Short mmCIF file of C-alpha atoms and ligand atoms in Angstrom, two decimals:
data_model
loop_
_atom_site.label_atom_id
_atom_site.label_comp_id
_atom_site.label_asym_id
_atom_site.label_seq_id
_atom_site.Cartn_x
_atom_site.Cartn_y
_atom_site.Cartn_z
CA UNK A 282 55.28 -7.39 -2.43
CA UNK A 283 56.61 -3.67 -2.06
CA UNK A 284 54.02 -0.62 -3.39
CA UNK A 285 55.73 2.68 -3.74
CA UNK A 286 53.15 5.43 -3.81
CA UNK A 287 53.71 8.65 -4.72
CA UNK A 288 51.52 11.62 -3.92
CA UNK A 289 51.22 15.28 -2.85
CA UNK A 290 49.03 14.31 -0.14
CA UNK A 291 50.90 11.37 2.53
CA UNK A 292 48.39 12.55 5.58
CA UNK A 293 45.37 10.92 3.49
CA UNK A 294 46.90 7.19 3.98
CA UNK A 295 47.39 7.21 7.51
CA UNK A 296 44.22 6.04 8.42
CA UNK A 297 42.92 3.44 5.82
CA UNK A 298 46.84 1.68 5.10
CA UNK A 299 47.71 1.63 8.90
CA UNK A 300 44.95 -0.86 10.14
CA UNK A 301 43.36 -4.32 10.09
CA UNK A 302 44.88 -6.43 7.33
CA UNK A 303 46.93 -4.08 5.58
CA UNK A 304 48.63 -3.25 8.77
CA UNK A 305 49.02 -7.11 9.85
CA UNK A 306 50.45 -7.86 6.27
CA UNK A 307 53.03 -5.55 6.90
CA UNK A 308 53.70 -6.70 10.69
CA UNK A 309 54.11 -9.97 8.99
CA UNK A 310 56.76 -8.85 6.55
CA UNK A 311 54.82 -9.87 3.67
CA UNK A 312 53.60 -6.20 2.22
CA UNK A 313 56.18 -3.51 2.33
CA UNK A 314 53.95 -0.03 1.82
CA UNK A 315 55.66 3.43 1.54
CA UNK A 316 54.43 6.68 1.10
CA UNK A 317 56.22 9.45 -0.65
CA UNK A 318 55.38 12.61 -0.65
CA UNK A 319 56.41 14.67 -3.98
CA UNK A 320 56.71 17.89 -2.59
CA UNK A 321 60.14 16.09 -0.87
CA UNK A 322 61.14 16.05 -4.39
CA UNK A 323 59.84 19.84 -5.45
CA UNK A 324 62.87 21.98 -7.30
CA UNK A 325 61.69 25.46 -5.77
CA UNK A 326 62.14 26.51 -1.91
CA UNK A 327 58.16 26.91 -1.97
CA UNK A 328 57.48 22.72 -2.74
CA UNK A 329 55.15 23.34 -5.34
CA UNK A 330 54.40 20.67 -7.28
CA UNK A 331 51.81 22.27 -9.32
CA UNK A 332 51.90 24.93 -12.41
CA UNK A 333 49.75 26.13 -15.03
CA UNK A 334 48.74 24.32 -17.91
CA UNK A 335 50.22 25.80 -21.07
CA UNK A 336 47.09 27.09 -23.62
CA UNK A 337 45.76 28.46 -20.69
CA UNK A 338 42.39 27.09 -18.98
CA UNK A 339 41.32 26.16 -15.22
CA UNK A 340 42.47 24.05 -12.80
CA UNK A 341 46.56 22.70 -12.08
CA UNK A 342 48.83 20.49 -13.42
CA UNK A 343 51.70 17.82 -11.54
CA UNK A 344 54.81 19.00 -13.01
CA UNK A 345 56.70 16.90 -14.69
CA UNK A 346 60.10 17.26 -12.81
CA UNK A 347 59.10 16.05 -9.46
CA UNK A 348 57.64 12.83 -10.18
CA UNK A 349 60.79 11.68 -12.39
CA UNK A 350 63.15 12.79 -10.05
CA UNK A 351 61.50 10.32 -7.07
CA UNK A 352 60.57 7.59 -9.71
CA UNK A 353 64.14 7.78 -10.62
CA UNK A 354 65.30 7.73 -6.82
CA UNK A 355 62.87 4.74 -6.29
CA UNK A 356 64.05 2.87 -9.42
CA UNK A 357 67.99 3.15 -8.36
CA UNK A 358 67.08 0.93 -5.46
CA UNK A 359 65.18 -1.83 -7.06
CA UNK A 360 63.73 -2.74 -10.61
CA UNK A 361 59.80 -2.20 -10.95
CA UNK A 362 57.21 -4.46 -12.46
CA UNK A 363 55.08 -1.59 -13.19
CA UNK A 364 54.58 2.13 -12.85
CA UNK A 365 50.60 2.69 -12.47
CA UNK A 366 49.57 6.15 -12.87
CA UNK A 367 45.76 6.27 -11.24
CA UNK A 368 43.45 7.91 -13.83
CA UNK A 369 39.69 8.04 -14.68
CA UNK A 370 40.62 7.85 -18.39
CA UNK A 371 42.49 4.44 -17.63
CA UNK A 372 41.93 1.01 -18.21
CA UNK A 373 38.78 -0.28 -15.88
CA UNK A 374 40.44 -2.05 -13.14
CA UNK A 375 38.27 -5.41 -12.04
CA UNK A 376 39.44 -8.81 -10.05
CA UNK A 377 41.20 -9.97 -12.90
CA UNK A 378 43.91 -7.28 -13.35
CA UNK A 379 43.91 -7.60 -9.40
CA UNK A 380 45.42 -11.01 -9.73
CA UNK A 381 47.45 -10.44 -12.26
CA UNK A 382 49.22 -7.37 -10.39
CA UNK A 383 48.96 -9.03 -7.29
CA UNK A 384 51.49 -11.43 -8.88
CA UNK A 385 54.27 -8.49 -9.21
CA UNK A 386 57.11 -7.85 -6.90
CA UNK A 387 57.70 -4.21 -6.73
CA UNK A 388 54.72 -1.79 -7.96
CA UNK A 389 54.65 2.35 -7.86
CA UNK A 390 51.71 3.71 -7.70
CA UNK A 391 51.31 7.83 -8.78
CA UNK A 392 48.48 9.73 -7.41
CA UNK A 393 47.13 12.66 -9.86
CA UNK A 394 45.32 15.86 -8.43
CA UNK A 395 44.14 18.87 -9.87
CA UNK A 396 43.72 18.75 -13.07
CA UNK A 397 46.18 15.61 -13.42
CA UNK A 398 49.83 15.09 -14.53
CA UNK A 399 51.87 16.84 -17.20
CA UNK A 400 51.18 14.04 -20.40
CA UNK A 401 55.52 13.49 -20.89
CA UNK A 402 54.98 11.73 -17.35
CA UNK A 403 52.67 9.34 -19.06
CA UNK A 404 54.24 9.42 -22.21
CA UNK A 405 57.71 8.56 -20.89
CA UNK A 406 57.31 7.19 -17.16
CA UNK A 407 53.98 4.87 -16.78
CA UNK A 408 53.57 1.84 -18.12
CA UNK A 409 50.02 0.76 -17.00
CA UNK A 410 46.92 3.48 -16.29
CA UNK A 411 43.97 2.41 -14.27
CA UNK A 412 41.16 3.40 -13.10
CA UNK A 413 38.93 2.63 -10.65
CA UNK A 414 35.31 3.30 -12.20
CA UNK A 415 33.59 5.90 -14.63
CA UNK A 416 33.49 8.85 -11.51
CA UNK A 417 35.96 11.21 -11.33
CA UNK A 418 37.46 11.96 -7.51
CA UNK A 419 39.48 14.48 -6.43
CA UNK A 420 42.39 12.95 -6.63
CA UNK A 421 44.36 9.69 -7.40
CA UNK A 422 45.07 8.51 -3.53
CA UNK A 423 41.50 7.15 -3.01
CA UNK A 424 41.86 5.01 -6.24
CA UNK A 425 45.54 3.76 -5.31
CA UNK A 426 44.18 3.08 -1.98
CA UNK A 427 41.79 0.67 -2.93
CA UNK A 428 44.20 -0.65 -5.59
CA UNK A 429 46.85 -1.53 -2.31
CA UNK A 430 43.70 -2.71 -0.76
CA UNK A 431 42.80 -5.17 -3.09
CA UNK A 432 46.12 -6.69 -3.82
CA UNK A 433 47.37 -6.94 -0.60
CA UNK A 434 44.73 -8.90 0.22
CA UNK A 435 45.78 -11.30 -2.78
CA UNK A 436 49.29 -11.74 -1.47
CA UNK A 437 49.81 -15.14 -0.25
CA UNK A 438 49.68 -15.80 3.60
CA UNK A 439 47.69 -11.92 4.30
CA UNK A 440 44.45 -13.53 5.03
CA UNK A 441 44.52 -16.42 7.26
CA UNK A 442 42.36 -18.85 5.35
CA UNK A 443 44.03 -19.00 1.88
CA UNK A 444 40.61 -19.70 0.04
CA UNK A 445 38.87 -16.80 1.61
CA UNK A 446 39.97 -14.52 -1.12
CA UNK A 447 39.40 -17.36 -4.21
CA UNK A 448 35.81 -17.72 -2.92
CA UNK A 449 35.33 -13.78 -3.31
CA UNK A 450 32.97 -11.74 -5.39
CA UNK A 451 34.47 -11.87 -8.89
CA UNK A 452 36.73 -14.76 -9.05
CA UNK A 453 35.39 -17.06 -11.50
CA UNK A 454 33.08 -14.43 -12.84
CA UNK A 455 30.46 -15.09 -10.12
CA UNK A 456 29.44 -13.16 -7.24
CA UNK A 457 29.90 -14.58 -4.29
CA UNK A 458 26.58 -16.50 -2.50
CA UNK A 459 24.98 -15.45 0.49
CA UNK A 460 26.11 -16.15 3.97
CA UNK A 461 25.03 -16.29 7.36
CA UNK A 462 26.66 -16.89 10.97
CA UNK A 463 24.51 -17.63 14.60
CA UNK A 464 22.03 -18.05 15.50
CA UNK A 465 20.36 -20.45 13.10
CA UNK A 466 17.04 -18.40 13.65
CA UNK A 467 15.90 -14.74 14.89
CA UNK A 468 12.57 -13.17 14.64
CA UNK A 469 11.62 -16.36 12.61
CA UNK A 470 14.29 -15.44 9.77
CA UNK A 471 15.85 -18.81 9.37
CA UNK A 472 19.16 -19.78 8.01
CA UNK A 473 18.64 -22.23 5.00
CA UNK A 474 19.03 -25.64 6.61
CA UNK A 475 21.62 -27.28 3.98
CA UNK A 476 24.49 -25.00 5.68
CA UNK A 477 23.38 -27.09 9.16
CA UNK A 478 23.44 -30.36 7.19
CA UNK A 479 27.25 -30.91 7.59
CA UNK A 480 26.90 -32.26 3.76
CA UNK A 481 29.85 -30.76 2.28
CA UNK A 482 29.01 -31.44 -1.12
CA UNK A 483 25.48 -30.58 -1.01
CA UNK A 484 26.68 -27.51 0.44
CA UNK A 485 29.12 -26.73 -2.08
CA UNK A 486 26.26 -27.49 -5.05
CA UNK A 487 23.94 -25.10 -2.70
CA UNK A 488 26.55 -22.32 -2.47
CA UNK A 489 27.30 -22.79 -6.53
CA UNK A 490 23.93 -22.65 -7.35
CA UNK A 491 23.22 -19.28 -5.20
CA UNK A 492 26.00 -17.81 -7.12
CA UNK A 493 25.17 -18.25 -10.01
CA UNK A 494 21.41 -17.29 -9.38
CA UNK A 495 22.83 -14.07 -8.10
CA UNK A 496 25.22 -13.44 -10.83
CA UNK A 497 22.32 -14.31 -13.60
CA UNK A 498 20.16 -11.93 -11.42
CA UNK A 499 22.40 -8.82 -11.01
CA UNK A 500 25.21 -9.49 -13.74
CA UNK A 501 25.11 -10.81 -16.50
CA UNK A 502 27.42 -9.27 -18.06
CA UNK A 503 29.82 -11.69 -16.10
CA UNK A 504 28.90 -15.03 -17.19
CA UNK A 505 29.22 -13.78 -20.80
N1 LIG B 1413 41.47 9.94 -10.16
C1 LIG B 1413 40.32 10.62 -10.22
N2 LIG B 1413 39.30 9.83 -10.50
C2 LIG B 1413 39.80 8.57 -10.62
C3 LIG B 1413 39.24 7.31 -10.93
N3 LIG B 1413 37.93 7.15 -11.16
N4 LIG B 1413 40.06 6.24 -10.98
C4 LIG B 1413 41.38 6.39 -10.77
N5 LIG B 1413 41.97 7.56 -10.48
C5 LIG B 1413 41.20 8.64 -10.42
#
């Protein structure tokens, strides 16, 4: 899988994208992740990226000319699945568009700041608009980041057990069921004594049953 992302702020991704699994994915070969920075692509000798929004009111807009001039360098490499533009007014992204994506080859993923990103961008350059809960941030990167995040982790052969990420929260509508590691006791809080039977289906039934206790519990808007 290869995720473009463009944004007027690289320095944010250094930290989260360079470590633990996302970094090993890459090491592996299996996730290629670039960062682009848009002000590489600004017209002006200043690198703004930004103007005012005609009609007047507060706050900046992503210009238009920028962001189709390194979509366009992007897209004479390689063709893309999809062109995500990160947006509170998107679609709600949840597990299920996560697999679906994480299915995709090549994905670009456009961070908006300020007040957002002149509307011919959308109109004429995204084809899918997501976002990552009713909040608004600051910007776009934090939302693409845990985009990348989550389906990097779906790509196949990133986490060494294949069925860690199939028994997740969310897959199959259910949230996952609890779990525990050693020791089997501590300050007399015990560790329920099925998971030391070595029973593997009365383990499984156990682990099922928690799940869906939980789910019923905290939501039920899942198992509708
Ligand atoms: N940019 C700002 N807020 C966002 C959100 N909630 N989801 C995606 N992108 C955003």
């Amino acid at each position: 899988m290869k995720i473009d992302i463009i944004t007027c702020l690289p320095n944010l991704f250094e930290g989260p994208m360079t470590q633990s699994i996302i970094r090993r994915s890459m090491d592996k070969g299996l996730v290629e992740l670039k960062i682009h920075d848009l002000r590489d692509y600004a017209a002006n000798k200043h690198k703004h990226v930004d103007d005012y929004a005609f009609g007047g009111g507060a706050g900046m807009v992503l210009m238009l000319e920028p962001i189709d001039k390194c979509i366009s360098n992007l897209k004479s490499k390689r063709d893309y699945d999809e062109v995500i533009y990160l947006t509170p007014d998107g679609t709600t992204y949840n597990q299920s568009i996560a697999n679906q994506l994480s299915l995709q080859k090549n994905l670009i993923l456009i961070c908006g700041h300020y007040k957002g990103v002149d509307q011919r961008v959308r109109d004429h350059l995204i084809t899918k608009e997501i976002s990552i809960g009713d909040y608004v941030l600051s910007g776009g990167e934090l939302a693409a980041m845990v985009l990348a995040d989550s389906l990097i982790r779906l790509v196949p052969g990133v986490l060494n057990n294949e069925t860690s990420a199939l028994s997740d929260s969310f897959q199959d509508n259910l949230l996952a069921p609890p779990i525990y590691t050693r020791p089997s006791e501590y300050k007399g809080w015990k560790v329920p004594e099925v998971l030391s039977s070595g029973h593997e289906a009365n383990i499984e039934a156990w682990r099922y049953e928690q799940a869906l206790k939980k789910t019923e519990k905290r939501r039920p808007d899942l198992l509708k």
